[in-house]
XYZ file of C-alpha atoms in Angstrom:
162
model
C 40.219 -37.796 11.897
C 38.553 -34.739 10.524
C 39.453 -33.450 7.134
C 40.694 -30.060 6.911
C 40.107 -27.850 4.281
C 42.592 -25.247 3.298
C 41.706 -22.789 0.187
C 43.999 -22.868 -2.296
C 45.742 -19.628 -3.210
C 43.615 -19.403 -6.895
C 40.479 -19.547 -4.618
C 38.526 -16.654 -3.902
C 36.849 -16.368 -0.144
C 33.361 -14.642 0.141
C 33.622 -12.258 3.154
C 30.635 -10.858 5.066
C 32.017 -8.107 6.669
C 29.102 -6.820 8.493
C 29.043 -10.060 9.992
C 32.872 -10.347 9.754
C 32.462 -14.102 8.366
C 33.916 -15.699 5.319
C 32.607 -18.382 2.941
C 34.094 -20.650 0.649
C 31.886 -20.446 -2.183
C 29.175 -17.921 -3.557
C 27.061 -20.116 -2.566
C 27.113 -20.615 0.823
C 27.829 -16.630 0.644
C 24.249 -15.739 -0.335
C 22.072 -18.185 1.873
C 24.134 -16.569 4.583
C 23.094 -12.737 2.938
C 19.247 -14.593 2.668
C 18.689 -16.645 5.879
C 20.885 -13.981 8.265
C 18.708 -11.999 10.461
C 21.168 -9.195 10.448
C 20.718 -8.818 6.530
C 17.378 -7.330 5.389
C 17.490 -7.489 1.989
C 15.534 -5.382 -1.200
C 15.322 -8.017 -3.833
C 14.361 -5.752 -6.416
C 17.135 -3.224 -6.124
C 19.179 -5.994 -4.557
C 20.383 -3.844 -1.235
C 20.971 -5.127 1.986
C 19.970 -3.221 5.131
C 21.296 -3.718 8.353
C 17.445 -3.714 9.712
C 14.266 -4.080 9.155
C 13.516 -0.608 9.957
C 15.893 1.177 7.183
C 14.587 -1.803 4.396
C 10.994 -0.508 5.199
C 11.997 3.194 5.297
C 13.623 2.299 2.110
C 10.199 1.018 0.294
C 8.411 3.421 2.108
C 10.547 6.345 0.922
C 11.303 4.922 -2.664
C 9.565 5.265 -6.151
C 9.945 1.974 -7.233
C 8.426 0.472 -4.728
C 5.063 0.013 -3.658
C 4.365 -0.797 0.080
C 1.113 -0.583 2.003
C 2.133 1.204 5.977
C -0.658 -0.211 7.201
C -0.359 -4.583 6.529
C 3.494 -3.864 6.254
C 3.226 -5.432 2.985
C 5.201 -4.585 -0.418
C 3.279 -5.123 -4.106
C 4.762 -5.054 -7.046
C 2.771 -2.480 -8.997
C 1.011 0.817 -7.778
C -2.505 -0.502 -9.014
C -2.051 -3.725 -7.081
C -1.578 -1.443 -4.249
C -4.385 0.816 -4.818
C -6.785 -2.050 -5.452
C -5.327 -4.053 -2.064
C -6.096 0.172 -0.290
C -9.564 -0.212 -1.724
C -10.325 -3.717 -0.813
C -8.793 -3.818 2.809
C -8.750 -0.718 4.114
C -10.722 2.935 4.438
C -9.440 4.674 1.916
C -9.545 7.514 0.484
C -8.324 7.441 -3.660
C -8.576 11.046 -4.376
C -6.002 12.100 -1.105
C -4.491 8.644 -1.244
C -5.021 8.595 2.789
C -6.226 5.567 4.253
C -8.373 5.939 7.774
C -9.121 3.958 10.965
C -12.302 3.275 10.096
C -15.476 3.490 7.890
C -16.906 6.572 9.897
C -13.588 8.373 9.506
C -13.050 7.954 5.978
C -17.068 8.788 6.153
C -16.126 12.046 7.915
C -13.206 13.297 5.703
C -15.164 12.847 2.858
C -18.257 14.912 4.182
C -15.152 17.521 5.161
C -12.949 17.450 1.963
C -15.296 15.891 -0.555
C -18.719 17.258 -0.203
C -19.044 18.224 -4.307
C -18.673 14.740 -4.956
C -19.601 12.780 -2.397
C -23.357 11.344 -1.589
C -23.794 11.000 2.000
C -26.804 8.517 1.971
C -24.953 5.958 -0.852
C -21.206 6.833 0.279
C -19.999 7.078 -2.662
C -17.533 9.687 -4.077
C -18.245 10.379 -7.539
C -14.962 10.752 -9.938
C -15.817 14.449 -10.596
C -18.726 17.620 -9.129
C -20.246 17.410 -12.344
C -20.765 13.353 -12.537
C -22.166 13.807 -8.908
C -24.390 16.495 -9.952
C -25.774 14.119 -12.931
C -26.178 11.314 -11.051
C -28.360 13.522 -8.275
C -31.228 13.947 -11.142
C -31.121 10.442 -12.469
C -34.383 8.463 -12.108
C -32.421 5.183 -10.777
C -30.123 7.578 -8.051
C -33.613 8.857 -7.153
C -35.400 5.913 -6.930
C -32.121 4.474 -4.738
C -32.691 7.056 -1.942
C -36.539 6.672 -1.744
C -36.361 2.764 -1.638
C -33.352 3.269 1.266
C -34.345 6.019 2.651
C -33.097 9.468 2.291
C -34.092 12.347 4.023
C -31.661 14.653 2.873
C -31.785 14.253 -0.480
C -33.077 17.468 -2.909
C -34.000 17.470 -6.412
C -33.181 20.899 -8.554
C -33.158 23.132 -4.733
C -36.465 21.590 -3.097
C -36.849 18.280 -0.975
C -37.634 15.159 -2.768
C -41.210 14.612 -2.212
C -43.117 11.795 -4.009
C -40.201 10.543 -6.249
């Protein structure tokens, strides 16, 4: 014979009412909430979303949170996000864009950051003026000759024997 088990008055049911199902305990309550694939929940600002869609328009769209579009993957601070951009992707830090590839993010910054960027190195240089010391430093000259760099000009006239 199976046991029944009838709440007493004094006890207080748990009801999901999105899923219109009740629970005896808190328990049982939130592993429902946790393990439910209609429940997508925030943890941080402890929300539940009917889908995954709004919980990621929610992280994508929210201050607190730091989520990366591309590896649909949340971090917990901005700087691990910015290092994960850096490390993983094509990205740009000074538009905070990230790109399809190497040659794009190449491109943009030939377009948008030509007063800091060296072409022949690929680097973009934290400000014009660092760029511009770095152009007439022995060691960024001797960089280009031992690579190669046809481009590169020292004070207005092409590098020649440096």
């Amino acid at each position: 014979m199976l046991a029944v088990y009838l709440p007493s008055p004094h006890h207080t049911m748990h009801t999901c009412t999105r899923c219109r199902r009740s629970f005896l305990d808190s328990h049982s309550y939130d592993k429902h909430i946790q393990d439910s694939a209609r429940h997508h929940i925030c943890n941080q600002c402890n929300r539940d979303f009917p889908t995954s869609h709004s919980l990621i328009l929610h992280w994508k769209n929210s201050r607190v949170h730091y989520y990366c579009e591309d590896c649909n993957t949340l971090f917990k601070d901005r700087p691990d996000l910015i290092d994960h951009k850096r490390t993983k992707h094509d990205y740009c830090e000074l538009c905070d864009w990230v790109f399809g590839s190497e040659n794009k993010l190449h491109r943009h910054n030939i377009q948008s950051h030509s007063d800091r960027y060296c072409v022949e190195c690929r680097r973009v240089f934290s400000s014009p003026s660092n760029f511009d010391s770095a152009s007439i430093s022995p060691l960024f000259l001797d960089f280009h000759l031992i690579f190669g760099s046809p481009a590169l000009t020292f004070q207005g006239a092409p590098a020649q024997g440096y």
